[in-house]
Short mmCIF file of C-alpha atoms and ligand atoms in Angstrom, two decimals:
data_model
loop_
_atom_site.label_atom_id
_atom_site.label_comp_id
_atom_site.label_asym_id
_atom_site.label_seq_id
_atom_site.Cartn_x
_atom_site.Cartn_y
_atom_site.Cartn_z
CA MET A 17 154.18 114.71 129.39
CA ASN A 18 155.73 112.94 126.31
CA ILE A 19 153.53 112.32 123.53
CA LEU A 20 154.31 109.74 120.36
CA ILE A 21 152.47 110.47 116.93
CA VAL A 22 152.46 107.63 114.67
CA GLY A 23 152.48 108.40 111.03
CA ASN A 24 154.31 110.35 108.24
CA GLY A 25 151.69 112.63 106.31
CA GLY A 26 150.41 116.49 106.55
CA ARG A 27 148.17 114.87 108.97
CA GLU A 28 150.81 113.95 111.41
CA HIS A 29 152.54 117.01 110.89
CA ALA A 30 149.66 119.31 111.74
CA LEU A 31 148.99 116.81 114.74
CA ALA A 32 152.79 117.40 115.91
CA TRP A 33 152.60 121.38 115.63
CA LYS A 34 149.46 121.64 117.47
CA ILE A 35 150.33 119.21 120.24
CA ALA A 36 153.74 121.14 120.55
CA GLN A 37 152.08 124.16 121.37
CA SER A 38 150.10 122.28 124.35
CA SER A 39 151.17 123.69 127.80
CA HIS A 40 151.17 119.89 129.01
CA SER A 41 153.39 118.45 126.38
CA ASP A 42 157.48 118.18 127.18
CA ARG A 43 158.84 116.23 124.42
CA VAL A 44 156.71 115.49 121.12
CA PHE A 45 157.81 112.30 119.04
CA VAL A 46 156.82 111.48 115.38
CA ALA A 47 157.57 108.01 114.04
CA PRO A 48 158.65 108.07 111.37
CA GLY A 49 157.95 111.58 110.48
CA ASN A 50 158.95 113.78 107.85
CA ALA A 51 161.14 116.86 107.37
CA GLY A 52 158.64 119.01 108.54
CA THR A 53 157.72 117.10 111.80
CA THR A 54 161.69 117.73 112.91
CA GLU A 55 160.66 121.47 112.94
CA ASP A 56 158.03 120.90 115.49
CA ALA A 57 158.99 117.74 117.29
CA GLU A 58 161.69 115.01 116.89
CA ASN A 59 161.46 112.05 114.53
CA VAL A 60 161.93 108.66 115.52
CA ASP A 61 162.91 106.33 112.61
CA ILE A 62 160.35 103.44 113.32
CA LYS A 63 157.61 102.51 110.80
CA SER A 64 153.94 102.52 111.84
CA GLY A 65 153.63 98.87 111.22
CA ASP A 66 156.32 97.80 113.71
CA PHE A 67 154.34 97.87 116.83
CA PRO A 68 156.85 96.04 119.02
CA SER A 69 159.55 98.55 118.36
CA LEU A 70 156.92 101.45 118.88
CA ILE A 71 155.98 99.95 122.18
CA ARG A 72 159.62 99.59 123.28
CA PHE A 73 160.24 103.15 122.37
CA ALA A 74 157.12 104.50 124.27
CA LYS A 75 158.19 102.43 127.26
CA GLU A 76 161.97 103.56 127.28
CA ASN A 77 160.98 107.24 126.73
CA ASP A 78 158.29 107.60 129.18
CA VAL A 79 155.70 108.50 126.44
CA SER A 80 152.20 109.14 128.51
CA MET A 81 150.13 109.09 125.48
CA THR A 82 150.32 107.80 121.79
CA LEU A 83 148.37 109.21 118.90
CA ILE A 84 147.62 107.11 115.80
CA GLY A 85 147.46 109.06 112.50
CA PRO A 86 146.74 106.62 109.61
CA GLU A 87 144.36 103.70 109.20
CA ALA A 88 146.45 100.74 108.48
CA PRO A 89 148.13 100.39 111.93
CA LEU A 90 144.61 100.91 113.41
CA CYS A 91 142.96 98.33 111.29
CA ALA A 92 146.08 95.95 112.15
CA GLY A 93 145.40 96.40 115.93
CA ILE A 94 148.04 98.94 117.11
CA THR A 95 145.52 100.16 119.86
CA ASP A 96 145.10 96.65 121.15
CA ALA A 97 148.95 96.04 121.11
CA PHE A 98 149.69 99.22 123.21
CA GLN A 99 146.90 98.82 125.31
CA ASP A 100 148.20 95.05 126.06
CA ALA A 101 151.41 96.63 127.08
CA LYS A 102 149.53 99.22 129.36
CA LEU A 103 150.16 102.19 127.37
CA ARG A 104 147.85 104.88 126.90
CA VAL A 105 146.90 105.16 123.07
CA PHE A 106 144.27 107.21 121.21
CA GLY A 107 142.45 105.38 118.26
CA PRO A 108 140.04 102.71 118.11
CA SER A 109 140.69 99.16 118.55
CA LYS A 110 141.13 96.65 115.65
CA ALA A 111 137.64 95.56 116.01
CA ALA A 112 136.15 99.19 116.03
CA ALA A 113 138.56 100.18 113.20
CA GLN A 114 136.41 97.64 111.08
CA LEU A 115 134.23 100.70 110.48
CA GLU A 116 137.08 101.87 108.09
CA GLY A 117 138.70 98.46 107.24
CA SER A 118 135.38 96.59 106.02
CA LYS A 119 133.00 98.35 104.01
CA VAL A 120 130.80 95.49 104.69
CA PHE A 121 131.11 95.86 108.29
CA CYS A 122 130.33 99.68 107.90
CA LYS A 123 127.19 99.13 105.41
CA ASN A 124 125.92 96.31 108.00
CA LEU A 125 126.26 98.70 110.96
CA LEU A 126 124.76 101.77 109.18
CA HIS A 127 121.91 99.62 108.42
CA ASN A 128 121.20 98.24 111.58
CA ALA A 129 121.58 101.50 113.38
CA ASN A 130 119.34 103.10 110.76
CA VAL A 131 121.73 105.51 109.76
CA PRO A 132 120.83 107.19 106.21
CA THR A 133 123.33 105.59 103.60
CA ALA A 134 122.90 104.15 100.18
CA ASP A 135 121.01 100.91 99.42
CA TYR A 136 123.61 98.07 99.06
CA ALA A 137 124.11 94.37 98.71
CA VAL A 138 127.01 92.34 99.40
CA PHE A 139 128.69 89.47 97.54
CA SER A 140 131.55 87.04 98.10
CA ASP A 141 130.74 84.97 94.73
CA PRO A 142 131.70 87.29 91.60
CA GLU A 143 129.10 85.13 89.71
CA HIS A 144 126.41 86.47 92.24
CA ALA A 145 127.18 90.05 91.86
CA THR A 146 127.65 89.82 87.90
CA ARG A 147 124.06 88.38 88.02
CA HIS A 148 122.91 91.20 90.31
CA ILE A 149 123.54 93.55 87.86
CA THR A 150 122.63 91.66 84.61
CA GLU A 151 119.23 90.63 85.99
CA ARG A 152 118.48 94.20 87.26
CA TYR A 153 119.71 96.15 84.19
CA PRO A 154 119.06 93.52 81.29
CA GLU A 155 119.68 95.96 78.42
CA PRO A 156 123.42 96.14 77.20
CA GLY A 157 123.87 99.83 77.00
CA GLN A 158 121.79 100.83 79.88
CA THR A 159 122.59 103.63 82.35
CA VAL A 160 123.69 101.72 85.60
CA PRO A 161 124.31 104.18 88.60
CA VAL A 162 126.00 102.23 91.18
CA VAL A 163 129.24 102.14 93.09
CA VAL A 164 131.44 99.06 93.46
CA LYS A 165 133.53 98.67 96.41
CA ALA A 166 136.14 96.26 97.55
CA ASP A 167 135.42 95.29 101.08
CA GLY A 168 138.91 95.95 102.67
CA LEU A 169 141.49 98.68 102.83
CA ALA A 170 142.74 99.26 99.23
CA ALA A 171 144.83 102.81 99.87
CA GLY A 172 141.77 104.59 98.85
CA LYS A 173 141.58 102.95 95.45
CA GLY A 174 139.02 100.26 95.91
CA VAL A 175 136.03 102.30 95.10
CA ILE A 176 134.73 102.43 91.59
CA VAL A 177 132.11 104.79 90.84
CA CYS A 178 129.91 103.61 87.65
CA SER A 179 127.60 104.99 85.27
CA THR A 180 126.91 102.33 82.57
CA ARG A 181 126.38 98.53 82.79
CA ASP A 182 129.67 97.82 81.12
CA GLU A 183 131.57 99.96 83.77
CA ALA A 184 129.65 98.00 86.79
CA LEU A 185 130.62 94.61 85.03
CA ALA A 186 134.05 95.51 84.44
CA ALA A 187 134.25 96.99 88.13
CA ILE A 188 133.13 93.61 89.45
CA ASP A 189 135.86 91.79 87.40
CA ARG A 190 138.59 94.17 88.41
CA VAL A 191 137.79 93.81 92.40
CA ALA A 192 136.44 89.82 92.45
CA ARG A 193 138.20 88.22 89.56
CA ASP A 194 141.24 89.98 88.67
CA ARG A 195 141.63 90.73 92.40
CA GLU A 196 143.35 94.12 91.64
CA PHE A 197 143.16 95.14 95.22
CA GLY A 198 144.14 91.68 96.45
CA GLU A 199 142.21 90.20 99.65
CA ALA A 200 140.48 93.57 99.99
CA GLY A 201 138.32 91.89 97.30
CA ASN A 202 137.13 88.68 98.92
CA GLN A 203 134.03 90.66 99.41
CA LEU A 204 132.31 93.36 97.58
CA VAL A 205 129.39 95.85 97.98
CA ILE A 206 127.48 97.28 95.29
CA GLU A 207 125.53 100.11 96.04
CA GLU A 208 123.34 102.85 94.74
CA ARG A 209 125.13 105.96 93.41
CA LEU A 210 124.41 109.15 95.17
CA ASP A 211 124.54 112.60 93.64
CA GLY A 212 125.54 115.76 95.48
CA GLN A 213 128.27 117.57 97.35
CA GLU A 214 130.66 115.64 99.79
CA VAL A 215 131.39 116.95 103.16
CA SER A 216 133.62 115.64 105.88
CA VAL A 217 132.14 115.82 109.26
CA LEU A 218 134.69 114.59 111.96
CA ALA A 219 133.93 114.01 115.72
CA ILE A 220 135.99 113.10 118.78
CA THR A 221 134.40 110.53 121.19
CA ASP A 222 135.24 108.48 124.13
CA GLY A 223 132.47 106.03 123.28
CA ARG A 224 129.85 107.99 125.27
CA THR A 225 130.27 111.77 124.71
CA ILE A 226 130.62 112.81 121.04
CA LEU A 227 132.18 116.30 120.38
CA THR A 228 131.46 117.17 116.63
CA LEU A 229 134.10 119.44 114.77
CA PRO A 230 133.04 122.10 112.23
CA PRO A 231 132.60 120.72 108.74
CA ALA A 232 135.32 120.51 106.20
CA GLN A 233 135.47 119.87 102.61
CA ASP A 234 137.98 117.86 100.53
CA HIS A 235 138.78 117.70 97.00
CA LYS A 236 139.73 114.42 95.85
CA PRO A 237 139.73 114.65 92.13
CA ALA A 238 143.40 115.38 91.03
CA LEU A 239 142.21 118.27 88.67
CA ASP A 240 140.43 121.55 88.74
CA GLY A 241 136.74 121.50 88.65
CA ASP A 242 136.78 117.98 90.00
CA LYS A 243 138.23 116.46 87.02
CA GLY A 244 140.73 113.63 86.61
CA PRO A 245 141.70 110.69 88.66
CA ASN A 246 140.96 110.34 92.39
CA THR A 247 143.72 111.17 94.80
CA GLY A 248 144.02 111.20 98.62
CA GLY A 249 142.89 114.79 98.81
CA MET A 250 144.20 117.92 96.67
CA GLY A 251 143.05 120.44 99.45
CA ALA A 252 140.33 121.10 102.23
CA TYR A 253 138.67 123.90 103.93
CA CYS A 254 136.80 124.42 106.98
CA PRO A 255 134.14 125.31 108.04
CA ALA A 256 132.25 124.34 104.84
CA PRO A 257 129.27 126.46 104.49
CA LEU A 258 127.55 123.61 102.76
CA VAL A 259 126.42 122.12 106.04
CA ASP A 260 124.86 124.86 108.24
CA HIS A 261 124.51 124.79 111.96
CA ALA A 262 121.00 123.08 111.85
CA GLN A 263 122.18 120.27 109.49
CA LEU A 264 125.33 119.74 111.63
CA SER A 265 122.70 119.21 114.47
CA TRP A 266 120.85 116.92 112.35
CA ILE A 267 124.13 114.87 111.46
CA GLU A 268 125.02 114.45 115.06
CA GLU A 269 121.54 113.25 116.14
CA ASN A 270 121.01 110.98 112.98
CA VAL A 271 124.37 109.98 112.01
CA LEU A 272 127.14 109.85 114.68
CA VAL A 273 125.04 109.08 117.82
CA PRO A 274 123.21 106.17 116.27
CA THR A 275 126.75 105.06 115.08
CA ILE A 276 128.42 105.28 118.33
CA HIS A 277 125.36 103.52 119.91
CA GLY A 278 125.57 100.92 117.53
CA MET A 279 129.35 100.07 117.85
CA LYS A 280 128.53 99.86 121.71
CA ARG A 281 125.68 97.58 121.36
CA GLY A 282 127.83 95.56 118.63
CA ARG A 283 130.33 95.01 121.39
CA THR A 284 132.82 96.88 119.42
CA PRO A 285 132.95 100.34 121.49
CA PHE A 286 134.43 103.25 119.61
CA GLN A 287 137.34 105.68 121.04
CA GLY A 288 139.21 108.09 119.28
CA ILE A 289 138.35 110.02 115.82
CA LEU A 290 135.06 109.19 113.92
CA TYR A 291 135.33 110.67 110.51
CA ALA A 292 132.04 110.83 108.50
CA GLY A 293 132.09 111.18 104.81
CA LEU A 294 129.06 112.42 103.82
CA MET A 295 127.09 112.96 100.38
CA MET A 296 124.66 115.99 100.87
CA THR A 297 121.74 114.83 98.69
CA HIS A 298 118.37 116.18 97.93
CA GLN A 299 116.91 113.50 100.39
CA GLY A 300 119.50 114.89 103.00
CA PRO A 301 122.82 113.60 104.52
CA GLN A 302 123.91 109.89 103.52
CA VAL A 303 127.06 108.52 104.88
CA LEU A 304 129.44 107.36 102.04
CA GLU A 305 131.95 105.77 104.40
CA TYR A 306 133.73 106.17 107.79
CA ASN A 307 137.12 106.45 108.51
CA VAL A 308 138.46 106.06 111.96
CA ARG A 309 141.22 108.49 112.10
CA PHE A 310 141.52 112.44 111.13
CA GLY A 311 141.44 113.00 107.55
CA ASP A 312 144.24 114.03 105.30
CA PRO A 313 144.22 116.94 104.43
CA GLU A 314 140.93 117.82 106.61
CA CYS A 315 143.13 117.85 109.72
CA GLN A 316 145.44 120.53 108.53
CA PRO A 317 142.66 123.34 108.55
CA LEU A 318 140.88 121.89 111.43
CA LEU A 319 143.71 122.17 113.65
CA MET A 320 144.68 125.50 112.31
CA ARG A 321 141.34 126.66 113.53
CA LEU A 322 141.38 124.87 116.85
CA LYS A 323 142.05 127.04 119.77
CA SER A 324 141.57 124.42 122.62
CA ASP A 325 144.55 122.81 123.97
CA LEU A 326 144.58 119.31 121.80
CA VAL A 327 146.14 117.46 124.63
CA ASP A 328 143.30 118.36 127.21
CA VAL A 329 141.00 116.83 124.64
CA LEU A 330 142.85 113.67 123.89
CA ASP A 331 143.41 113.20 127.65
CA ALA A 332 139.77 113.80 128.42
CA THR A 333 138.89 110.97 125.63
CA LEU A 334 141.35 108.59 126.88
CA SER A 335 140.06 109.08 130.44
CA GLY A 336 136.16 109.04 129.38
CA ARG A 337 135.72 112.60 130.97
CA LEU A 338 134.65 114.26 127.55
CA GLU A 339 131.55 115.22 128.79
CA ASP A 340 133.47 117.53 131.41
CA LEU A 341 135.36 119.45 128.67
CA GLY A 342 132.13 121.35 127.65
CA GLY A 343 133.26 121.81 124.24
CA LEU A 344 135.87 122.90 121.93
CA GLU A 345 136.98 126.54 121.23
CA TRP A 346 137.46 127.72 117.62
CA ASP A 347 139.02 130.39 115.72
CA PRO A 348 136.20 132.13 113.89
CA ARG A 349 138.28 132.62 110.78
CA PRO A 350 138.07 129.90 107.90
CA ALA A 351 141.07 127.97 106.93
CA VAL A 352 142.34 126.75 103.66
CA CYS A 353 144.82 124.05 102.67
CA VAL A 354 146.32 123.73 99.12
CA VAL A 355 148.11 120.32 98.77
CA MET A 356 151.22 120.79 96.27
CA ALA A 357 151.98 117.43 94.48
CA SER A 358 154.80 115.74 92.67
CA GLU A 359 154.68 115.37 88.96
CA GLY A 360 152.60 112.39 87.75
CA TYR A 361 150.62 111.89 91.12
CA PRO A 362 148.36 110.02 91.53
CA GLY A 363 150.17 107.68 89.48
CA ALA A 364 154.00 107.21 89.32
CA TYR A 365 156.12 110.12 90.26
CA GLU A 366 159.87 110.84 91.03
CA CYS A 367 161.03 111.66 94.59
CA GLY A 368 164.30 113.50 95.88
CA LYS A 369 163.79 116.82 94.15
CA PRO A 370 164.98 119.62 96.18
CA ILE A 371 162.32 122.04 97.41
CA ARG A 372 162.97 125.92 97.68
CA GLY A 373 161.22 128.85 99.16
CA LEU A 374 159.93 127.23 102.31
CA ALA A 375 161.53 129.74 104.38
CA ASP A 376 159.72 132.77 102.74
CA ALA A 377 156.47 130.86 102.83
CA ALA A 378 157.24 130.54 106.71
CA LYS A 379 157.37 134.31 106.91
CA LEU A 380 153.84 134.93 105.94
CA PRO A 381 151.40 135.89 108.68
CA ASP A 382 148.80 133.21 109.49
CA VAL A 383 150.27 130.66 106.85
CA LYS A 384 151.91 127.35 107.94
CA VAL A 385 153.21 125.04 105.60
CA PHE A 386 152.21 121.38 106.66
CA HIS A 387 154.85 118.65 105.08
CA ALA A 388 153.56 115.64 103.67
CA GLY A 389 155.95 113.68 101.50
CA THR A 390 159.38 115.41 102.37
CA ALA A 391 162.60 114.04 103.76
CA THR A 392 165.86 116.04 104.91
CA LEU A 393 168.76 115.31 102.41
CA ASP A 394 172.28 116.97 102.71
CA GLY A 395 170.81 119.73 105.06
CA GLY A 396 168.08 120.62 102.37
CA VAL A 397 164.25 119.59 102.11
CA VAL A 398 163.67 117.33 99.17
CA SER A 399 160.12 115.73 98.00
CA ASN A 400 159.55 112.16 99.20
CA GLY A 401 155.86 111.19 98.20
CA GLY A 402 153.09 112.15 95.92
CA ARG A 403 151.33 114.63 97.94
CA VAL A 404 154.45 116.76 99.23
CA LEU A 405 153.28 119.70 101.04
CA GLY A 406 149.83 121.23 102.63
CA VAL A 407 150.01 124.88 102.42
CA THR A 408 147.43 126.05 105.10
CA ALA A 409 146.08 129.55 105.85
CA LEU A 410 143.74 131.39 107.89
CA GLY A 411 141.89 134.35 106.67
CA ASP A 412 138.90 136.59 107.76
CA SER A 413 136.69 135.01 104.99
CA ILE A 414 137.31 131.93 102.70
CA ALA A 415 138.24 133.92 99.91
CA ASN A 416 141.20 135.55 101.94
CA ALA A 417 142.08 132.21 103.38
CA LYS A 418 142.22 131.04 99.95
CA ARG A 419 144.25 134.06 98.84
CA ARG A 420 146.68 133.69 101.68
CA ALA A 421 147.26 129.88 100.90
CA TYR A 422 148.13 130.50 97.29
CA GLU A 423 150.49 133.36 98.29
CA GLY A 424 152.21 130.38 100.41
CA VAL A 425 152.17 128.18 97.15
CA LYS A 426 153.74 130.88 95.07
CA CYS A 427 157.01 131.24 97.40
CA ILE A 428 157.53 127.43 96.98
CA ARG A 429 158.76 125.66 93.93
CA TRP A 430 160.59 122.27 92.76
CA ASP A 431 160.89 120.59 89.70
CA GLY A 432 157.42 119.12 88.96
CA ALA A 433 155.53 120.93 91.63
CA TRP A 434 151.95 121.53 91.06
CA CYS A 435 148.53 121.91 92.75
CA ARG A 436 144.74 122.64 92.17
CA LYS A 437 143.88 126.12 91.78
CA ASP A 438 140.13 125.81 93.02
CA ILE A 439 140.68 124.67 96.63
CA SER A 440 137.45 126.27 98.34
CA ASP A 441 135.79 127.70 95.44
CA LYS A 442 132.90 125.49 96.22
CA ALA A 443 132.50 127.62 99.28
CA LEU A 444 132.19 130.74 97.38
CA GLN A 445 129.89 129.90 94.53
P1 LIG B 21 135.27 105.82 99.89
O1 LIG B 21 136.97 105.05 99.77
O2 LIG B 21 134.16 105.04 100.18
O3 LIG B 21 135.20 107.26 100.62
O4 LIG B 21 134.98 106.13 98.57
C1 LIG B 21 135.83 107.15 97.77
C2 LIG B 21 134.87 107.96 97.09
O5 LIG B 21 133.94 107.59 96.00
C3 LIG B 21 133.90 108.92 97.85
O6 LIG B 21 134.74 110.07 98.33
C4 LIG B 21 132.93 109.40 96.97
O7 LIG B 21 133.60 110.40 96.06
C5 LIG B 21 132.79 108.01 95.81
N1 LIG B 21 131.72 107.32 96.33
C6 LIG B 21 131.64 106.31 97.43
N2 LIG B 21 130.35 105.80 97.30
C7 LIG B 21 129.69 106.48 96.62
C8 LIG B 21 128.02 106.53 96.38
N3 LIG B 21 127.54 105.68 96.99
N4 LIG B 21 127.70 107.40 95.25
C9 LIG B 21 128.39 108.10 94.78
N5 LIG B 21 129.75 108.29 94.96
C10 LIG B 21 130.57 107.73 95.96
N1 LIG B 22 140.85 113.27 103.08
C1 LIG B 22 140.25 111.84 102.98
C2 LIG B 22 140.82 111.09 103.92
O1 LIG B 22 141.43 111.26 104.80
O2 LIG B 22 140.33 109.75 103.79
#
């Protein structure tokens, strides 16, 4: 069958690479894709927000299944649009995608489903939000461990972790008065700040059966030792030993299952990838957020380890027969993905830098370089984004997978390329 993947990041390259290996796939298309996806699939020059053109392309090219990578088209209703056009599409409806698209929706669902999450309050009036802080914390210099979140999608930037009263009040101003995140700040959530290590637990669900994937860990801060500004993710590894078998079962039973039930009860049944961002606190795992799609870069090490045919899994989800699949088969070896980024990221950066050494990295065994922000120019590959590549490797231990991934990194260079040097070290401590 012909399969269309929507998106253009490292996640979508990993999905295209994996789907191209399936015995069921004939032509694999990525819209719009990047320089890497042209190696494993065919790029289609349509943006992920242009639903009518994507639907027309799917119809004209006999596409049997479309897989949506990023959250923006899901939250804008791409699944509904494809379904209305009688096309099979993997990913939640617009109503169900609110789990990621609205923090207020997510927190209320978690609360009603009795899923462990930080205590919170919702505000649409900045005055009330400010008073919430000043009344609870009357002393000017007081420690205020809260997190202020814009309700809507804000490209991962609408979450402000605060330590002091001044920071909390400034965060409310940024979200609700200055409208730094636009309409995403129409409502805001103020929640208790949690401490611990973060872990990503993803699951595939058809709305009834849940297949939980092995835990992964992202590295959001830009610099080694989790310093510096937040990014989309500078690297990931899988499995994360932080969550053992018993904890994963606990998370499935107390987090994922009640969430899927809650979504069904609320008449927003969920089909697709449910990604729980969890904080492992002393009181146990608590949900920080949900995403409604594969994580980027978590997808890269996860798919490197997946042995099952992904098309079988997607097909079973769309037919509501995930239960019959039994389970998923995994390579026992861990995988580590190191993101190589442009100089300046997550701030301003330049594109168009020629990238060298990709062919050398491709020769290394058990190493795959997934492209994120790349483009083809005059027959060569150039940088075309903040996160440029995700060098991913398998190894017989996390330490060996890490060593291999950094061997791959060493082969590759461009003007201003950089990466974190400590990806997966938290697993080794
Ligand atoms: P989100 O966009 O909701 O994933 O939040 C982005 C990041 O903010 C998370 O990955 C955490 O590092 C941090 N964060 C969100 N909520 C909390 C919380 N309640 N306590 C501590 N950190 C948080
Ligand atoms: N890696 C974080 C995310 O995909 O949201």
